[in-house]
Amino acid sequence: MSDIERRLSIGEVAERTGLSVHALRFYEREGLLAAPVSRDAAGRRVYHEDDVDWLTVCVILRGSAMPLPQIRRYTELVRAGEGNETERLDLLREHRQRVLDQMDQLRKCLDLINYKVGVYEDILDDRPQSVGTS
């Protein structure tokens, strides 16, 4: 059986993606999966490698602070297939700009923090070191 055909349990997918079982169910309910989740004869969710790959994309987009409605929209576009690449590109370009803006803001924060660390290190370096008595 090839990796593409391999069936994965919800626990295996949770472990591989870093998402909790609860989060996986939430993603499914919210329409964030590129393909419907299959069920086995007992009604348990069955995932495939393509699901893991897609969820990895979702985790990265979420980690970059993309709002769920935008991830859902991107998922809908992917699910719809060819012909909407311009809309997908626009969505990703807009998000990329937000990420770049966030990075710029974080750099400013880091600059301030580094400055303050330097101030306190200088203060502590200028204090006389106490010599212990033996």
Short mmCIF file of C-alpha atoms in Angstrom, two decimals:
data_model
loop_
_atom_site.label_atom_id
_atom_site.label_comp_id
_atom_site.label_asym_id
_atom_site.label_seq_id
_atom_site.Cartn_x
_atom_site.Cartn_y
_atom_site.Cartn_z
CA MET A 1 0.00 0.00 0.00
CA SER A 2 1.51 3.37 -1.01
CA ASP A 3 1.65 6.38 1.30
CA ILE A 4 -1.16 8.06 -0.68
CA GLU A 5 -3.46 5.10 -0.02
CA ARG A 6 -2.52 4.76 3.65
CA ARG A 7 -5.42 5.37 5.97
CA LEU A 8 -4.69 7.43 9.07
CA SER A 9 -6.67 7.67 12.28
CA ILE A 10 -7.58 11.01 13.81
CA GLY A 11 -4.98 10.36 16.54
CA GLU A 12 -2.23 9.79 13.96
CA VAL A 13 -3.17 12.97 12.12
CA ALA A 14 -3.24 14.90 15.39
CA GLU A 15 0.25 13.67 16.20
CA ARG A 16 1.60 14.48 12.74
CA THR A 17 0.08 17.95 12.47
CA GLY A 18 0.41 19.09 16.07
CA LEU A 19 -3.33 19.73 16.19
CA SER A 20 -5.47 18.23 18.91
CA VAL A 21 -8.22 15.76 18.07
CA HIS A 22 -10.66 18.47 19.15
CA ALA A 23 -9.03 20.97 16.74
CA LEU A 24 -9.22 18.47 13.88
CA ARG A 25 -12.94 18.03 14.47
CA PHE A 26 -13.31 21.82 14.65
CA TYR A 27 -11.44 22.28 11.35
CA GLU A 28 -13.76 19.74 9.76
CA ARG A 29 -16.90 21.46 11.11
CA GLU A 30 -15.61 24.85 9.96
CA GLY A 31 -15.07 23.61 6.40
CA LEU A 32 -11.30 24.02 6.50
CA LEU A 33 -10.43 20.67 4.94
CA ALA A 34 -9.80 20.54 1.21
CA ALA A 35 -11.67 17.23 0.89
CA PRO A 36 -14.42 15.63 2.95
CA VAL A 37 -13.15 13.31 5.64
CA SER A 38 -13.94 9.67 4.94
CA ARG A 39 -15.40 7.33 7.53
CA ASP A 40 -14.68 3.67 8.05
CA ALA A 41 -17.33 0.99 8.56
CA ALA A 42 -17.47 1.86 12.27
CA GLY A 43 -17.99 5.55 11.52
CA ARG A 44 -14.51 6.65 12.58
CA ARG A 45 -12.78 9.39 10.64
CA VAL A 46 -10.21 8.18 8.13
CA TYR A 47 -7.58 10.57 6.83
CA HIS A 48 -5.02 10.31 4.04
CA GLU A 49 -1.64 11.89 3.33
CA ASP A 50 -3.29 14.62 1.27
CA ASP A 51 -5.30 15.59 4.36
CA VAL A 52 -2.11 15.82 6.43
CA ASP A 53 -0.48 17.97 3.75
CA TRP A 54 -3.49 20.30 3.62
CA LEU A 55 -3.75 20.53 7.40
CA THR A 56 -0.06 21.44 7.52
CA VAL A 57 -0.82 24.36 5.20
CA CYS A 58 -3.72 25.37 7.47
CA VAL A 59 -1.51 25.18 10.58
CA ILE A 60 1.08 27.43 8.93
CA LEU A 61 -1.54 29.91 7.75
CA ARG A 62 -3.09 29.95 11.22
CA GLY A 63 0.36 30.35 12.78
CA SER A 64 0.85 33.42 10.61
CA ALA A 65 -2.37 34.86 12.07
CA MET A 66 -4.56 34.31 9.02
CA PRO A 67 -8.14 34.56 10.27
CA LEU A 68 -10.29 31.43 10.01
CA PRO A 69 -12.71 33.04 7.54
CA GLN A 70 -9.81 33.69 5.17
CA ILE A 71 -8.51 30.13 5.55
CA ARG A 72 -12.05 28.92 4.87
CA ARG A 73 -12.25 31.10 1.75
CA TYR A 74 -8.88 29.84 0.53
CA THR A 75 -10.05 26.27 1.17
CA GLU A 76 -13.23 26.90 -0.82
CA LEU A 77 -11.20 28.24 -3.73
CA VAL A 78 -8.87 25.24 -3.69
CA ARG A 79 -11.81 22.88 -3.43
CA ALA A 80 -13.46 24.55 -6.44
CA GLY A 81 -10.46 23.63 -8.60
CA GLU A 82 -8.93 25.46 -11.52
CA GLY A 83 -10.09 28.83 -12.73
CA ASN A 84 -9.82 30.89 -9.53
CA GLU A 85 -6.06 31.17 -9.25
CA THR A 86 -6.22 34.98 -9.45
CA GLU A 87 -8.48 35.11 -6.40
CA ARG A 88 -6.22 32.68 -4.51
CA LEU A 89 -3.20 34.79 -5.40
CA ASP A 90 -4.91 37.99 -4.27
CA LEU A 91 -5.88 36.39 -0.96
CA LEU A 92 -2.32 35.16 -0.35
CA ARG A 93 -0.75 38.47 -1.41
CA GLU A 94 -2.98 40.36 1.03
CA HIS A 95 -2.03 37.97 3.79
CA ARG A 96 1.65 38.18 2.90
CA GLN A 97 1.46 41.95 3.32
CA ARG A 98 -0.16 41.54 6.74
CA VAL A 99 2.62 39.13 7.74
CA LEU A 100 5.28 41.58 6.50
CA ASP A 101 3.61 44.36 8.50
CA GLN A 102 3.55 42.13 11.59
CA MET A 103 7.23 41.31 11.10
CA ASP A 104 8.04 45.02 10.86
CA GLN A 105 6.12 45.70 14.06
CA LEU A 106 7.87 42.80 15.81
CA ARG A 107 11.27 44.11 14.67
CA LYS A 108 10.41 47.45 16.26
CA CYS A 109 9.40 45.67 19.46
CA LEU A 110 12.61 43.65 19.43
CA ASP A 111 14.67 46.81 18.89
CA LEU A 112 13.11 48.38 21.98
CA ILE A 113 13.58 45.22 24.03
CA ASN A 114 17.22 44.92 22.95
CA TYR A 115 17.76 48.57 23.88
CA LYS A 116 16.26 48.06 27.33
CA VAL A 117 18.29 44.87 27.88
CA GLY A 118 21.41 46.85 27.01
CA VAL A 119 20.47 49.62 29.46
CA TYR A 120 20.04 47.15 32.33
CA GLU A 121 23.18 45.22 31.42
CA ASP A 122 25.15 48.49 31.47
CA ILE A 123 23.68 49.42 34.86
CA LEU A 124 24.61 46.03 36.30
CA ASP A 125 28.06 46.07 34.69
CA ASP A 126 28.79 49.48 36.26
CA ARG A 127 27.95 48.31 39.79
CA PRO A 128 30.88 47.24 41.92
CA GLN A 129 30.98 43.51 42.34
CA SER A 130 30.64 42.46 45.95
CA VAL A 131 33.57 40.41 47.11
CA GLY A 132 32.70 37.54 49.35
CA THR A 133 34.63 37.08 52.56
CA SER A 134 36.10 33.73 53.30
#
